[in-house]
Amino acid sequence: MQYRHIPVDLITLQSATTLEDLSNYKVIVYPHPAIMTDETAGLLREYVEQRGRLFFGARTGYKNPN
């Protein structure tokens, strides 16, 4: 996207991130979330259910936080 001069925002998903925060974006690219909490997964699920588009990178959620 950088090469095509498409503006992007970099965001960090935190425990305080809400669906309202994500609803400002038509598309979210989450490039390498090796560890994903149940809370983050639930938030992203809600985002997609509200017609958001979500793209993951390789090996998403393949590690356990413990």
N, CA and C atoms as an extended XYZ file, in Angstrom:
198
Properties=species:S:1:pos:R:3:atomname:S:1:resname:S:1:resid:I:1 pbc="F F F"
N         0.829       -1.168        0.000 N   MET     1
C         0.000        0.000        0.000 CA  MET     1
C         0.883        1.245        0.000 C   MET     1
N         2.004        1.133        0.633 N   GLN     2
C         2.923        2.265        0.664 CA  GLN     2
C         3.388        2.612       -0.747 C   GLN     2
N         3.684        1.614       -1.550 N   TYR     3
C         4.160        1.864       -2.909 CA  TYR     3
C         3.097        2.499       -3.789 C   TYR     3
N         1.846        2.264       -3.466 N   ARG     4
C         0.742        2.858       -4.232 CA  ARG     4
C         0.223        4.142       -3.592 C   ARG     4
N         0.897        4.586       -2.554 N   HIS     5
C         0.544        5.837       -1.865 CA  HIS     5
C        -0.873        5.808       -1.304 C   HIS     5
N        -1.247        4.657       -0.765 N   ILE     6
C        -2.546        4.512       -0.108 CA  ILE     6
C        -2.332        4.804        1.374 C   ILE     6
N        -3.020        5.802        1.916 N   PRO     7
C        -2.806        6.136        3.328 CA  PRO     7
C        -3.307        5.024        4.251 C   PRO     7
N        -2.564        4.797        5.320 N   VAL     8
C        -2.928        3.779        6.305 CA  VAL     8
C        -2.752        4.348        7.706 C   VAL     8
N        -3.420        3.741        8.662 N   ASP     9
C        -3.214        4.020       10.077 CA  ASP     9
C        -2.601        2.777       10.698 C   ASP     9
N        -1.695        2.963       11.628 N   LEU    10
C        -1.168        1.856       12.414 CA  LEU    10
C        -1.838        1.921       13.772 C   LEU    10
N        -2.483        0.825       14.142 N   ILE    11
C        -3.170        0.786       15.430 CA  ILE    11
C        -2.657       -0.408       16.230 C   ILE    11
N        -2.774       -0.315       17.523 N   THR    12
C        -2.413       -1.406       18.416 CA  THR    12
C        -3.674       -1.856       19.139 C   THR    12
N        -3.995       -3.131       19.002 N   LEU    13
C        -5.155       -3.657       19.720 CA  LEU    13
C        -4.762       -3.857       21.174 C   LEU    13
N        -5.470       -3.193       22.056 N   GLN    14
C        -5.210       -3.285       23.484 CA  GLN    14
C        -6.479       -3.729       24.184 C   GLN    14
N        -6.382       -4.002       25.460 N   SER    15
C        -7.569       -4.445       26.199 CA  SER    15
C        -8.656       -3.375       26.207 C   SER    15
N        -8.280       -2.115       26.038 N   ALA    16
C        -9.261       -1.022       26.030 CA  ALA    16
C        -9.836       -0.739       24.643 C   ALA    16
N        -9.349       -1.436       23.602 N   THR    17
C        -9.856       -1.222       22.243 CA  THR    17
C       -11.286       -1.727       22.149 C   THR    17
N       -12.157       -0.922       21.539 N   THR    18
C       -13.575       -1.276       21.437 CA  THR    18
C       -13.980       -1.471       19.985 C   THR    18
N       -15.154       -2.049       19.810 N   LEU    19
C       -15.711       -2.200       18.476 CA  LEU    19
C       -15.902       -0.831       17.830 C   LEU    19
N       -16.260        0.149       18.614 N   GLU    20
C       -16.422        1.513       18.094 CA  GLU    20
C       -15.097        2.036       17.528 C   GLU    20
N       -13.993        1.730       18.187 N   ASP    21
C       -12.674        2.133       17.685 CA  ASP    21
C       -12.400        1.515       16.318 C   ASP    21
N       -12.736        0.241       16.173 N   LEU    22
C       -12.461       -0.467       14.925 CA  LEU    22
C       -13.436       -0.107       13.817 C   LEU    22
N       -14.615        0.351       14.180 N   SER    23
C       -15.640        0.636       13.169 CA  SER    23
C       -15.261        1.800       12.261 C   SER    23
N       -14.214        2.534       12.605 N   ASN    24
C       -13.734        3.614       11.740 CA  ASN    24
C       -12.995        3.086       10.516 C   ASN    24
N       -12.734        1.786       10.479 N   TYR    25
C       -11.927        1.191        9.417 CA  TYR    25
C       -12.745        0.203        8.599 C   TYR    25
N       -12.649        0.317        7.271 N   LYS    26
C       -13.319       -0.637        6.385 CA  LYS    26
C       -12.551       -1.950        6.332 C   LYS    26
N       -11.228       -1.857        6.451 N   VAL    27
C       -10.355       -3.027        6.343 CA  VAL    27
C        -9.301       -2.959        7.444 C   VAL    27
N        -9.060       -4.101        8.065 N   ILE    28
C        -7.961       -4.228        9.022 CA  ILE    28
C        -7.059       -5.359        8.542 C   ILE    28
N        -5.760       -5.082        8.490 N   VAL    29
C        -4.762       -6.098        8.165 CA  VAL    29
C        -3.992       -6.373        9.451 C   VAL    29
N        -4.054       -7.616        9.888 N   TYR    30
C        -3.370       -8.035       11.122 CA  TYR    30
C        -2.274       -9.000       10.680 C   TYR    30
N        -1.049       -8.509       10.442 N   PRO    31
C        -0.065       -9.275        9.694 CA  PRO    31
C         0.486      -10.530       10.360 C   PRO    31
N         0.680      -10.532       11.665 N   HIS    32
C         1.303      -11.717       12.263 CA  HIS    32
C         0.935      -11.855       13.738 C   HIS    32
N        -0.328      -12.108       14.019 N   PRO    33
C        -0.724      -12.277       15.419 CA  PRO    33
C        -0.489      -13.707       15.900 C   PRO    33
N         0.757      -14.030       16.233 N   ALA    34
C         1.075      -15.395       16.658 CA  ALA    34
C         0.301      -15.791       17.908 C   ALA    34
N         0.135      -14.854       18.826 N   ILE    35
C        -0.628      -15.107       20.047 CA  ILE    35
C        -1.839      -14.188       20.043 C   ILE    35
N        -3.020      -14.775       20.210 N   MET    36
C        -4.246      -13.984       20.224 CA  MET    36
C        -5.094      -14.406       21.414 C   MET    36
N        -5.476      -13.434       22.223 N   THR    37
C        -6.320      -13.738       23.378 CA  THR    37
C        -7.757      -13.981       22.917 C   THR    37
N        -8.523      -14.620       23.778 N   ASP    38
C        -9.942      -14.828       23.483 CA  ASP    38
C       -10.663      -13.492       23.337 C   ASP    38
N       -10.254      -12.499       24.121 N   GLU    39
C       -10.887      -11.183       24.058 CA  GLU    39
C       -10.642      -10.520       22.706 C   GLU    39
N        -9.404      -10.592       22.223 N   THR    40
C        -9.085      -10.017       20.916 CA  THR    40
C        -9.828      -10.755       19.817 C   THR    40
N        -9.862      -12.077       19.889 N   ALA    41
C       -10.587      -12.862       18.888 CA  ALA    41
C       -12.062      -12.485       18.875 C   ALA    41
N       -12.651      -12.300       20.051 N   GLY    42
C       -14.058      -11.908       20.133 CA  GLY    42
C       -14.304      -10.536       19.539 C   GLY    42
N       -13.407       -9.596       19.819 N   LEU    43
C       -13.535       -8.247       19.270 CA  LEU    43
C       -13.451       -8.271       17.750 C   LEU    43
N       -12.500       -9.018       17.215 N   LEU    44
C       -12.353       -9.104       15.763 CA  LEU    44
C       -13.539       -9.827       15.128 C   LEU    44
N       -14.074      -10.816       15.816 N   ARG    45
C       -15.271      -11.507       15.322 CA  ARG    45
C       -16.433      -10.523       15.208 C   ARG    45
N       -16.621       -9.702       16.235 N   GLU    46
C       -17.677       -8.685       16.200 CA  GLU    46
C       -17.461       -7.704       15.050 C   GLU    46
N       -16.217       -7.308       14.846 N   TYR    47
C       -15.886       -6.384       13.760 CA  TYR    47
C       -16.308       -6.965       12.411 C   TYR    47
N       -15.983       -8.227       12.181 N   VAL    48
C       -16.338       -8.883       10.916 CA  VAL    48
C       -17.851       -9.049       10.800 C   VAL    48
N       -18.513       -9.373       11.894 N   GLU    49
C       -19.973       -9.511       11.870 CA  GLU    49
C       -20.660       -8.192       11.538 C   GLU    49
N       -19.981       -7.079       11.796 N   GLN    50
C       -20.520       -5.756       11.474 CA  GLN    50
C       -20.057       -5.287       10.087 C   GLN    50
N       -19.668       -6.240        9.247 N   ARG    51
C       -19.258       -6.016        7.857 CA  ARG    51
C       -17.852       -5.455        7.690 C   ARG    51
N       -17.044       -5.570        8.718 N   GLY    52
C       -15.641       -5.191        8.574 CA  GLY    52
C       -14.899       -6.277        7.812 C   GLY    52
N       -13.838       -5.900        7.157 N   ARG    53
C       -13.010       -6.867        6.428 CA  ARG    53
C       -11.705       -7.035        7.192 C   ARG    53
N       -11.314       -8.277        7.381 N   LEU    54
C       -10.146       -8.589        8.192 CA  LEU    54
C        -9.249       -9.560        7.441 C   LEU    54
N        -7.968       -9.213        7.339 N   PHE    55
C        -6.984      -10.064        6.687 CA  PHE    55
C        -5.893      -10.400        7.691 C   PHE    55
N        -5.595      -11.693        7.810 N   PHE    56
C        -4.538      -12.158        8.702 CA  PHE    56
C        -3.323      -12.575        7.898 C   PHE    56
N        -2.161      -12.517        8.536 N   GLY    57
C        -0.943      -13.043        7.954 CA  GLY    57
C        -0.785      -14.511        8.316 C   GLY    57
N         0.388      -15.021        8.050 N   ALA    58
C         0.667      -16.438        8.272 CA  ALA    58
C         0.715      -16.780        9.759 C   ALA    58
N         0.354      -17.998       10.065 N   ARG    59
C         0.477      -18.597       11.397 CA  ARG    59
C        -0.303      -17.850       12.471 C   ARG    59
N        -1.455      -17.370       12.127 N   THR    60
C        -2.286      -16.625       13.066 CA  THR    60
C        -2.735      -17.505       14.221 C   THR    60
N        -2.508      -17.035       15.442 N   GLY    61
C        -2.993      -17.716       16.636 CA  GLY    61
C        -2.414      -19.093       16.869 C   GLY    61
N        -1.227      -19.365       16.368 N   TYR    62
C        -0.689      -20.717       16.501 CA  TYR    62
C        -0.008      -20.967       17.844 C   TYR    62
N         0.198      -19.920       18.640 N   LYS    63
C         0.801      -20.105       19.956 CA  LYS    63
C        -0.226      -19.864       21.043 C   LYS    63
N        -0.036      -20.537       22.155 N   ASN    64
C        -0.882      -20.372       23.324 CA  ASN    64
C        -0.250      -19.314       24.231 C   ASN    64
N        -1.043      -18.368       24.758 N   PRO    65
C        -0.451      -17.332       25.613 CA  PRO    65
C         0.230      -17.877       26.864 C   PRO    65
N        -0.091      -19.099       27.253 N   ASN    66
C         0.536      -19.694       28.440 CA  ASN    66
C         1.791      -20.423       28.034 C   ASN    66
